[in-house]
Short mmCIF file of C-alpha atoms and ligand atoms in Angstrom, two decimals:
data_model
loop_
_atom_site.label_atom_id
_atom_site.label_comp_id
_atom_site.label_asym_id
_atom_site.label_seq_id
_atom_site.Cartn_x
_atom_site.Cartn_y
_atom_site.Cartn_z
CA UNK Z 14 0.00 0.00 0.00
CA UNK Z 15 1.27 3.44 -0.89
CA UNK Z 16 1.12 5.99 1.88
CA UNK Z 17 0.09 9.34 0.43
CA UNK Z 18 2.55 12.13 1.09
CA UNK Z 19 1.26 14.84 3.36
CA UNK Z 20 0.14 17.90 1.47
CA UNK Z 21 2.68 20.60 2.21
CA UNK Z 22 1.28 24.01 2.90
CA UNK Z 23 3.67 26.21 0.96
CA UNK Z 24 1.63 29.37 1.34
CA UNK Z 25 3.73 31.44 3.78
CA UNK Z 26 2.05 32.68 6.93
CA UNK Z 27 1.27 36.40 7.08
CA UNK Z 28 3.97 38.50 8.76
CA UNK Z 29 3.47 40.13 12.17
CA UNK Z 30 3.05 43.47 10.40
CA UNK Z 31 0.39 42.04 8.07
CA UNK Z 32 -1.51 40.51 11.00
CA UNK Z 33 -1.43 43.82 12.87
CA UNK Z 34 -2.46 45.90 9.87
CA UNK Z 35 -5.74 43.98 9.71
CA UNK Z 36 -6.45 44.50 13.44
CA UNK Z 37 -6.67 48.24 14.14
CA UNK Z 38 -7.11 47.88 17.92
CA UNK Z 39 -3.63 46.31 18.16
CA UNK Z 40 -0.31 48.02 17.51
CA UNK Z 41 3.37 47.26 18.06
CA UNK Z 42 5.02 50.19 19.84
CA UNK Z 43 8.79 50.63 19.84
CA UNK Z 44 8.93 50.88 23.64
CA UNK Z 45 5.69 49.39 25.01
CA UNK Z 46 5.53 46.44 22.64
CA UNK Z 47 2.13 45.06 21.72
CA UNK Z 48 -0.58 47.49 22.78
CA UNK Z 49 -4.37 47.05 22.73
CA UNK Z 50 -6.06 50.43 22.25
CA UNK Z 51 -3.87 52.51 24.63
CA UNK Z 52 -2.88 49.76 27.05
CA UNK Z 53 0.37 47.75 26.77
CA UNK Z 54 -0.42 44.04 27.06
CA UNK Z 55 2.71 43.64 29.22
CA UNK Z 56 1.07 45.94 31.78
CA UNK Z 57 -2.03 43.74 31.84
CA UNK Z 58 0.12 40.63 32.35
CA UNK Z 59 1.82 42.36 35.32
CA UNK Z 60 -1.51 43.08 36.97
CA UNK Z 61 -3.58 40.03 36.00
CA UNK Z 62 -0.95 37.36 35.33
CA UNK Z 63 -1.24 34.85 32.49
CA UNK Z 64 -2.98 33.17 30.80
CA UNK Z 65 -5.50 36.00 30.47
CA UNK Z 66 -8.13 36.86 27.89
CA UNK Z 67 -8.10 40.54 26.90
CA UNK Z 68 -10.99 42.19 25.06
CA UNK Z 69 -11.10 45.56 23.32
CA UNK Z 70 -14.30 47.48 24.07
CA UNK Z 71 -13.47 49.79 21.17
CA UNK Z 72 -13.25 46.90 18.72
CA UNK Z 73 -16.53 45.43 20.00
CA UNK Z 74 -18.28 48.77 19.49
CA UNK Z 75 -16.70 49.36 16.10
CA UNK Z 76 -17.72 45.94 14.85
CA UNK Z 77 -21.29 46.20 16.19
CA UNK Z 78 -21.62 49.56 14.43
CA UNK Z 79 -20.06 48.33 11.17
CA UNK Z 80 -22.53 45.46 11.02
CA UNK Z 81 -25.51 47.71 11.68
CA UNK Z 82 -24.24 50.24 9.14
CA UNK Z 83 -24.01 47.51 6.49
CA UNK Z 84 -27.60 46.44 7.16
CA UNK Z 85 -28.84 50.04 7.15
CA UNK Z 86 -26.84 50.72 3.99
CA UNK Z 87 -28.69 47.91 2.20
CA UNK Z 88 -31.98 49.50 3.25
CA UNK Z 89 -32.94 46.58 5.46
CA UNK Z 90 -35.09 46.85 8.56
CA UNK Z 91 -32.86 44.68 10.71
CA UNK Z 92 -32.22 43.89 14.36
CA UNK Z 93 -29.00 42.33 15.61
CA UNK Z 94 -29.10 39.67 18.34
CA UNK Z 95 -25.56 38.90 19.49
CA UNK Z 96 -24.96 35.14 19.91
CA UNK Z 97 -23.99 34.99 23.57
CA UNK Z 98 -22.29 31.62 23.23
CA UNK Z 99 -19.37 33.25 21.38
CA UNK Z 100 -18.38 35.24 24.48
CA UNK Z 101 -20.65 35.44 27.50
CA UNK Z 102 -18.51 37.69 29.70
CA UNK Z 103 -20.88 40.18 31.36
CA UNK Z 104 -18.67 43.18 30.58
CA UNK Z 105 -18.60 42.19 26.90
CA UNK Z 106 -22.39 41.79 26.96
CA UNK Z 107 -22.77 45.20 28.58
CA UNK Z 108 -20.66 46.89 25.90
CA UNK Z 109 -22.81 45.27 23.21
CA UNK Z 110 -26.05 46.01 25.07
CA UNK Z 111 -25.05 49.68 25.15
CA UNK Z 112 -24.73 49.47 21.35
CA UNK Z 113 -28.37 48.40 21.24
CA UNK Z 114 -27.75 44.76 20.40
CA UNK Z 115 -30.20 42.12 21.56
CA UNK Z 116 -29.13 38.56 22.33
CA UNK Z 117 -29.41 35.07 20.91
CA UNK Z 118 -29.16 32.55 23.74
CA UNK Z 119 -28.99 28.77 23.78
CA UNK Z 120 -29.28 27.92 27.48
CA UNK Z 121 -30.68 29.07 30.80
CA UNK Z 122 -27.18 30.22 31.76
CA UNK Z 123 -26.91 32.43 28.70
CA UNK Z 124 -30.41 33.81 29.20
CA UNK Z 125 -29.50 34.71 32.78
CA UNK Z 126 -26.17 36.24 31.67
CA UNK Z 127 -27.91 38.36 29.02
CA UNK Z 128 -30.46 39.61 31.55
CA UNK Z 129 -27.75 40.23 34.17
CA UNK Z 130 -25.95 42.39 31.61
CA UNK Z 131 -29.09 44.46 31.13
CA UNK Z 132 -30.13 43.12 27.74
CA UNK Z 133 -33.91 43.59 27.64
CA UNK Z 134 -35.96 40.37 27.50
CA UNK Z 135 -37.86 41.97 24.62
CA UNK Z 136 -34.71 41.65 22.44
CA UNK Z 137 -33.74 38.06 23.36
CA UNK Z 138 -34.13 35.06 21.06
CA UNK Z 139 -33.81 31.51 22.44
CA UNK Z 140 -32.30 29.01 19.99
CA UNK Z 141 -31.21 25.41 20.35
CA UNK Z 142 -32.26 21.88 19.54
CA UNK Z 143 -32.80 20.69 23.11
CA UNK Z 144 -34.29 23.37 25.31
CA UNK Z 145 -35.41 21.77 28.56
CA UNK Z 146 -38.79 22.33 30.14
CA UNK Z 147 -37.07 24.35 32.85
CA UNK Z 148 -35.44 26.58 30.20
CA UNK Z 149 -38.70 27.08 28.32
CA UNK Z 150 -40.42 27.94 31.60
CA UNK Z 151 -37.84 30.66 32.28
CA UNK Z 152 -38.13 32.00 28.72
CA UNK Z 153 -41.91 32.23 29.16
CA UNK Z 154 -41.61 33.84 32.59
CA UNK Z 155 -39.22 36.44 31.15
CA UNK Z 156 -41.54 36.92 28.16
CA UNK Z 157 -38.57 37.03 25.76
CA UNK Z 158 -38.92 38.25 22.19
CA UNK Z 159 -38.91 34.88 20.45
CA UNK Z 160 -38.35 31.16 20.91
CA UNK Z 161 -36.96 29.39 17.86
CA UNK Z 162 -38.61 25.98 17.62
CA UNK Z 163 -36.62 23.17 16.04
CA UNK Z 164 -39.11 20.28 15.94
CA UNK Z 165 -42.77 19.28 16.13
CA UNK Z 166 -41.99 17.59 19.44
CA UNK Z 167 -40.63 20.82 20.89
CA UNK Z 168 -43.66 22.74 19.62
CA UNK Z 169 -45.92 20.33 21.50
CA UNK Z 170 -43.89 20.69 24.70
CA UNK Z 171 -43.85 24.47 24.51
CA UNK Z 172 -47.56 24.71 23.73
CA UNK Z 173 -48.54 22.57 26.72
CA UNK Z 174 -46.24 24.52 29.01
CA UNK Z 175 -47.29 27.97 27.78
CA UNK Z 176 -50.98 27.09 27.96
CA UNK Z 177 -50.61 25.76 31.52
CA UNK Z 178 -48.87 29.00 32.54
CA UNK Z 179 -51.41 31.18 30.75
CA UNK Z 180 -48.68 32.59 28.50
CA UNK Z 181 -48.26 33.00 24.76
CA UNK Z 182 -44.88 32.19 23.24
CA UNK Z 183 -43.82 34.06 20.12
CA UNK Z 184 -42.31 31.33 18.01
CA UNK Z 185 -40.17 31.20 14.90
CA UNK Z 186 -39.76 27.90 13.09
CA UNK Z 187 -36.12 27.02 12.45
CA UNK Z 188 -35.77 25.47 9.06
CA UNK Z 189 -32.93 23.27 7.89
CA UNK Z 190 -32.50 24.32 4.25
CA UNK Z 191 -30.09 21.46 3.42
CA UNK Z 192 -27.33 23.71 2.12
CA UNK Z 193 -23.62 23.14 2.64
CA UNK Z 194 -21.99 26.19 4.25
CA UNK Z 195 -18.59 24.68 3.32
CA UNK Z 196 -17.12 25.34 6.74
CA UNK Z 197 -15.59 22.87 9.25
CA UNK Z 198 -17.78 19.75 9.60
CA UNK Z 199 -18.12 20.31 13.35
CA UNK Z 200 -19.71 23.74 12.85
CA UNK Z 201 -21.89 23.01 9.81
CA UNK Z 202 -25.53 23.13 10.89
CA UNK Z 203 -27.67 23.55 7.77
CA UNK Z 204 -27.31 20.13 6.11
CA UNK Z 205 -30.18 17.64 6.23
CA UNK Z 206 -28.07 15.18 8.23
CA UNK Z 207 -27.45 17.80 10.96
CA UNK Z 208 -29.60 17.77 14.09
CA UNK Z 209 -30.82 21.34 13.64
CA UNK Z 210 -34.18 22.68 12.48
CA UNK Z 211 -37.01 21.02 10.59
CA UNK Z 212 -36.78 19.83 6.99
CA UNK Z 213 -37.91 22.49 4.54
CA UNK Z 214 -40.53 20.10 3.14
CA UNK Z 215 -42.11 19.65 6.58
CA UNK Z 216 -42.06 23.37 7.41
CA UNK Z 217 -45.37 24.55 5.84
CA UNK Z 218 -47.48 21.89 7.59
CA UNK Z 219 -45.74 22.42 10.92
CA UNK Z 220 -46.07 26.21 10.69
CA UNK Z 221 -49.79 25.79 9.98
CA UNK Z 222 -50.05 23.53 13.00
CA UNK Z 223 -48.22 26.07 15.19
CA UNK Z 224 -50.97 28.56 14.38
CA UNK Z 225 -53.55 26.19 15.87
CA UNK Z 226 -51.65 25.31 19.05
CA UNK Z 227 -52.70 26.96 22.31
CA UNK Z 228 -50.06 29.18 23.90
CA UNK Z 229 -48.18 29.67 20.64
CA UNK Z 230 -48.09 32.57 18.22
CA UNK Z 231 -46.04 31.80 15.10
CA UNK Z 232 -44.22 34.99 14.15
CA UNK Z 233 -41.66 33.93 11.58
CA UNK Z 234 -39.12 31.54 10.19
CA UNK Z 235 -35.43 31.15 11.05
CA UNK Z 236 -32.31 29.45 9.85
CA UNK Z 237 -28.65 29.21 10.85
CA UNK Z 238 -26.49 27.25 8.44
CA UNK Z 239 -23.17 27.14 10.27
CA UNK Z 240 -20.31 29.12 11.70
CA UNK Z 241 -17.06 30.62 10.35
CA UNK Z 242 -18.54 30.87 6.85
CA UNK Z 243 -15.87 32.33 4.58
CA UNK Z 244 -16.68 30.57 1.31
CA UNK Z 245 -18.64 33.47 -0.16
CA UNK Z 246 -22.32 34.17 -0.16
CA UNK Z 247 -23.59 31.22 -2.22
CA UNK Z 248 -24.67 29.13 0.79
CA UNK Z 249 -26.32 32.10 2.48
CA UNK Z 250 -28.15 33.04 -0.72
CA UNK Z 251 -29.35 29.46 -1.20
CA UNK Z 252 -30.60 29.27 2.39
CA UNK Z 253 -32.34 32.65 2.30
CA UNK Z 254 -33.90 31.97 -1.10
CA UNK Z 255 -35.30 28.83 0.44
CA UNK Z 256 -36.75 30.86 3.35
CA UNK Z 257 -38.21 33.43 0.96
CA UNK Z 258 -40.02 30.71 -0.96
CA UNK Z 259 -41.29 29.24 2.30
CA UNK Z 260 -42.59 32.63 3.48
CA UNK Z 261 -44.43 33.10 0.21
CA UNK Z 262 -46.03 29.68 0.56
CA UNK Z 263 -47.05 30.45 4.15
CA UNK Z 264 -48.54 33.78 3.14
CA UNK Z 265 -50.35 32.07 0.29
CA UNK Z 266 -51.91 29.77 2.88
CA UNK Z 267 -53.05 32.81 4.86
CA UNK Z 268 -50.56 32.30 7.67
CA UNK Z 269 -48.99 35.33 9.40
CA UNK Z 270 -45.23 35.86 9.03
CA UNK Z 271 -43.86 38.94 10.78
CA UNK Z 272 -40.13 38.56 10.32
CA UNK Z 273 -37.28 36.34 9.17
CA UNK Z 274 -34.37 35.31 11.40
CA UNK Z 275 -31.25 34.97 9.25
CA UNK Z 276 -29.02 33.36 11.92
CA UNK Z 277 -25.31 34.02 12.31
CA UNK Z 278 -22.19 32.41 10.95
CA UNK Z 279 -20.35 35.23 9.21
CA UNK Z 280 -16.69 34.21 9.17
CA UNK Z 281 -13.57 36.20 9.99
CA UNK Z 282 -10.05 35.95 8.55
CA UNK Z 283 -7.96 34.17 11.20
CA UNK Z 284 -4.94 33.90 8.88
CA UNK Z 285 -5.29 35.73 5.58
CA UNK Z 286 -8.20 33.84 4.07
CA UNK Z 287 -10.62 36.02 2.13
CA UNK Z 288 -13.68 36.53 4.33
CA UNK Z 289 -16.92 38.18 3.29
CA UNK Z 290 -17.70 41.64 4.64
CA UNK Z 291 -21.03 42.39 6.37
CA UNK Z 292 -21.96 44.39 3.26
CA UNK Z 293 -21.90 41.14 1.28
CA UNK Z 294 -24.16 39.43 3.82
CA UNK Z 295 -26.51 42.42 3.81
CA UNK Z 296 -26.58 42.25 0.01
CA UNK Z 297 -27.38 38.53 0.05
CA UNK Z 298 -30.26 39.17 2.46
CA UNK Z 299 -31.51 42.10 0.40
CA UNK Z 300 -31.62 40.20 -2.90
CA UNK Z 301 -33.28 37.09 -1.48
CA UNK Z 302 -35.50 38.26 1.38
CA UNK Z 303 -35.78 41.95 0.50
CA UNK Z 304 -38.80 41.51 -1.81
CA UNK Z 305 -40.83 40.12 1.12
CA UNK Z 306 -40.67 43.56 2.78
CA UNK Z 307 -40.28 42.02 6.24
CA UNK Z 308 -37.94 43.01 9.06
CA UNK Z 309 -35.00 40.63 9.42
CA UNK Z 310 -33.01 39.48 12.44
CA UNK Z 311 -29.33 38.55 12.57
CA UNK Z 312 -27.51 36.47 15.18
CA UNK Z 313 -23.79 37.13 14.74
CA UNK Z 314 -21.36 35.91 17.39
CA UNK Z 315 -17.89 35.32 16.04
CA UNK Z 316 -17.88 38.28 13.65
CA UNK Z 317 -18.54 40.72 16.50
CA UNK Z 318 -16.38 39.26 19.27
CA UNK Z 319 -13.67 37.16 17.60
CA UNK Z 320 -11.23 39.81 16.39
CA UNK Z 321 -11.85 41.95 19.51
CA UNK Z 322 -9.97 39.62 21.87
CA UNK Z 323 -6.55 38.08 22.43
CA UNK Z 324 -5.32 35.35 24.74
CA UNK Z 325 -2.22 36.55 26.55
CA UNK Z 326 0.18 33.76 27.57
CA UNK Z 327 3.71 33.38 28.92
CA UNK Z 328 6.50 31.13 27.73
CA UNK Z 329 7.22 28.46 30.37
CA UNK Z 330 10.29 27.27 28.52
CA UNK Z 331 11.71 26.75 25.09
CA UNK Z 332 12.60 23.12 24.51
CA UNK Z 333 14.89 21.86 21.76
CA UNK Z 334 13.39 18.53 20.73
CA UNK Z 335 15.08 15.92 18.50
CA UNK Z 336 13.49 17.32 15.37
CA UNK Z 337 12.03 20.66 16.31
CA UNK Z 338 11.92 23.59 18.66
CA UNK Z 339 9.00 23.66 21.08
CA UNK Z 340 7.68 26.80 22.73
CA UNK Z 341 5.84 25.57 25.81
CA UNK Z 342 3.30 28.12 27.08
CA UNK Z 343 1.30 28.49 30.27
CA UNK Z 344 -1.88 28.51 28.14
CA UNK Z 345 -3.22 25.21 26.87
CA UNK Z 346 -6.04 23.52 24.99
CA UNK Z 347 -8.22 23.83 28.10
CA UNK Z 348 -8.03 27.61 27.58
CA UNK Z 349 -8.15 27.94 23.79
CA UNK Z 350 -9.52 24.68 22.36
CA UNK Z 351 -10.04 25.80 18.75
CA UNK Z 352 -6.71 24.54 17.37
CA UNK Z 353 -7.22 21.11 18.97
CA UNK Z 354 -10.90 20.90 18.09
CA UNK Z 355 -11.10 22.46 14.63
CA UNK Z 356 -7.47 22.52 13.45
CA UNK Z 357 -7.89 26.28 13.71
CA UNK Z 358 -5.06 28.71 12.88
CA UNK Z 359 -4.53 31.65 15.24
CA UNK Z 360 -1.96 34.40 14.79
CA UNK Z 361 0.64 34.32 17.58
CA UNK Z 362 2.58 37.54 18.25
CA UNK Z 363 5.44 38.21 20.64
CA UNK Z 364 4.48 41.06 22.98
CA UNK Z 365 8.01 42.46 23.42
CA UNK Z 366 9.14 44.89 20.68
CA UNK Z 367 12.65 43.42 20.79
CA UNK Z 368 11.38 39.87 20.32
CA UNK Z 369 9.06 41.01 17.52
CA UNK Z 370 12.06 42.36 15.60
CA UNK Z 371 14.33 39.34 16.24
CA UNK Z 372 15.17 36.62 13.68
CA UNK Z 373 12.39 34.07 13.11
CA UNK Z 374 12.76 30.31 13.01
CA UNK Z 375 10.07 27.60 13.01
CA UNK Z 376 8.66 26.50 16.34
CA UNK Z 377 5.86 24.24 17.51
CA UNK Z 378 3.78 26.19 20.00
CA UNK Z 379 2.28 23.90 22.63
CA UNK Z 380 0.61 23.94 26.02
CA UNK Z 381 1.49 21.82 29.06
CA UNK Z 382 -1.58 19.53 28.90
CA UNK Z 383 -0.89 15.80 28.59
CA UNK Z 384 -2.22 15.39 25.06
CA UNK Z 385 -0.45 15.73 21.74
CA UNK Z 386 -3.55 17.59 20.59
CA UNK Z 387 -2.47 20.38 22.94
CA UNK Z 388 -0.64 22.02 20.05
CA UNK Z 389 -1.50 25.57 19.01
CA UNK Z 390 0.72 25.76 15.92
CA UNK Z 391 3.33 23.74 14.08
CA UNK Z 392 6.39 25.16 12.38
CA UNK Z 393 5.36 28.73 13.16
CA UNK Z 394 7.96 31.43 12.41
CA UNK Z 395 8.72 32.94 15.81
CA UNK Z 396 11.76 34.44 17.54
CA UNK Z 397 13.66 32.64 20.25
CA UNK Z 398 11.77 33.39 23.50
CA UNK Z 399 13.00 33.07 27.05
CA UNK Z 400 10.91 31.87 30.00
CA UNK Z 401 8.43 34.53 31.02
CA UNK Z 402 8.27 36.14 27.56
CA UNK Z 403 4.72 37.06 26.59
CA UNK Z 404 2.83 36.06 23.45
CA UNK Z 405 -0.66 37.00 22.29
CA UNK Z 406 -3.03 34.72 20.39
CA UNK Z 407 -5.05 36.84 18.00
CA UNK Z 408 -8.78 36.59 17.32
CA UNK Z 409 -9.47 34.80 20.59
CA UNK Z 410 -12.49 36.94 21.54
CA UNK Z 411 -15.06 34.40 20.33
CA UNK Z 412 -15.25 30.70 21.23
CA UNK Z 413 -12.20 31.26 23.46
CA UNK Z 414 -12.98 31.72 27.15
CA UNK Z 415 -16.53 30.55 26.41
CA UNK Z 416 -15.26 27.08 25.40
CA UNK Z 417 -12.56 26.75 28.04
CA UNK Z 418 -12.51 24.04 30.70
CA UNK Z 419 -10.52 23.04 33.77
CA UNK Z 420 -9.04 19.92 32.11
CA UNK Z 421 -5.82 18.87 33.87
CA UNK Z 422 -7.21 20.78 36.90
CA UNK Z 423 -6.12 24.05 35.38
CA UNK Z 424 -8.09 27.03 36.68
CA UNK Z 425 -10.16 29.13 34.26
CA UNK Z 426 -8.07 32.09 33.09
CA UNK Z 427 -8.74 35.70 34.04
CA UNK Z 428 -10.54 38.08 31.65
CA UNK Z 429 -9.74 41.76 31.14
CA UNK Z 430 -11.61 44.53 29.32
CA UNK Z 431 -9.61 47.36 27.72
CA UNK Z 432 -11.39 50.63 26.94
CA UNK Z 433 -9.15 53.43 25.63
CA UNK Z 434 -6.42 53.92 28.23
CA UNK Z 435 -8.37 52.07 30.94
CA UNK Z 436 -8.49 48.39 31.69
CA UNK Z 437 -10.15 46.24 34.33
CA UNK Z 438 -10.17 42.59 35.33
CA UNK Z 439 -13.72 41.56 34.43
CA UNK Z 440 -13.36 38.00 35.62
CA UNK Z 441 -10.94 36.84 38.29
CA UNK Z 442 -8.70 33.92 37.59
CA UNK Z 443 -10.37 30.90 39.17
CA UNK Z 444 -8.85 29.96 42.54
CA UNK Z 445 -7.78 26.43 43.43
CA UNK Z 446 -10.15 26.34 46.41
CA UNK Z 447 -12.92 27.39 44.04
CA UNK Z 448 -12.06 24.50 41.72
CA UNK Z 449 -12.50 22.01 44.56
CA UNK Z 450 -15.42 23.83 46.18
CA UNK Z 451 -18.30 21.70 44.92
CA UNK Z 452 -16.70 18.36 45.72
CA UNK Z 453 -17.92 16.32 48.69
CA UNK Z 454 -16.43 13.24 50.31
CA UNK Z 455 -18.78 10.42 51.29
CA UNK Z 456 -18.36 9.58 54.99
CA UNK Z 457 -17.49 5.94 54.25
CA UNK Z 458 -14.19 7.00 52.66
CA UNK Z 459 -13.03 8.17 56.10
CA UNK Z 460 -10.69 11.13 56.53
CA UNK Z 461 -7.86 11.76 54.06
CA UNK Z 462 -4.45 10.71 55.42
CA UNK Z 463 -2.20 13.74 55.90
C1 LIG B 23 -23.84 29.68 17.20
C2 LIG B 23 -25.07 30.32 16.67
C3 LIG B 23 -25.01 31.62 16.17
C4 LIG B 23 -23.73 32.41 16.07
O1 LIG B 23 -22.82 31.86 15.18
P1 LIG B 23 -21.51 32.70 14.77
O2 LIG B 23 -20.82 31.82 13.83
O3 LIG B 23 -20.73 32.91 16.01
O4 LIG B 23 -21.98 33.96 14.16
C5 LIG B 23 -26.19 32.19 15.73
N1 LIG B 23 -27.36 31.52 15.77
C6 LIG B 23 -27.44 30.26 16.27
C7 LIG B 23 -28.76 29.59 16.30
C8 LIG B 23 -26.31 29.62 16.72
O5 LIG B 23 -26.39 28.37 17.19
#
């Protein structure tokens, strides 16, 4: 049997300068090194330690406004509901709430976080394929804007619950348009084999049934075809065309449709891949759904929060292996799981201006966790770095802290918000006592031996 040769990626990585040029909230200063807005990252590491997530309030605001401007520019009546799962830090949510964004939540925890951050219930959408009765009860009690139903079974559950509570749930039907968003298989959600939504062919009958169920008011249709979509607008257009046709059929049957929920998924360039701008998404919505004359909703997560954050880490040591140089960091896959989970590429910048200008040689950048998968990058051009040197992982503002765990009994990292020349720790690093706090010893195990 012939073993195929590995495909060599000959496309050189973008330079530090190229990475920075595309991220206006970050700059390399000759004296202060890598700076976010007006705060040197080295200063944050001094105060908060590492690993630490650092978010730029300015970048969050700028991105929220750019997205809204693109929708306005296309003449759409649109509301933006930030997908809380991308980054659920309360300070981040508050910055976005102040920009007038609503929320898209997928759990009781996210609904509570959104409310705690002051996001009005009247702007919150609840998505997800397995909302529990307890979660639906809370959504009804809060009287949130909309619950996106993903199955006939869920519709039945919600109807019974709402009727028993004397409430009416505003419901959108999430449709699975069976289009391939051509993103990573683990974050594709709009194919017929995925667990999400109802088949487009079943949608008209189910929508008609929703209109007859007690406690339910059908208000629209929804879709969400995947995340980190960078392959152009074809998949979006196909999905939205499918929704437009469905809405026309529903209207033809005399059923009320008040708005269309377009989901999220807009991708960002992590490396230098071409990624669509919000103007392109707005255009795709306009050409497909525009003729319906209905307000639309968007649920972006990654596009808003991803580029706004970095993960700040320290070098534990530099190890010369038999075949390669390893940079071992104090951050690991339990902090930033995307490389291990999705083979994701993240820019990695030295924070010191001297290091950033030093000669580059290939290094494997790894964490200390006992898994080979705990590898952030292979053969990455980086300077020689001494223990304690700082590095920043770019575009770690979405699906970073939100996906982290305590694997290997490593505490959850601290989180910091930068706003102009100010910064604040917005989540303390988890303490070791806190990590053990919920554990209880059954009496029959006796007392631990000292
Ligand atoms: C995850 C998710 C989003 C956000 O996806 P992004 O890729 O972060 O924009 C929006 N809507 C739903 C239903 C989701 O599950």
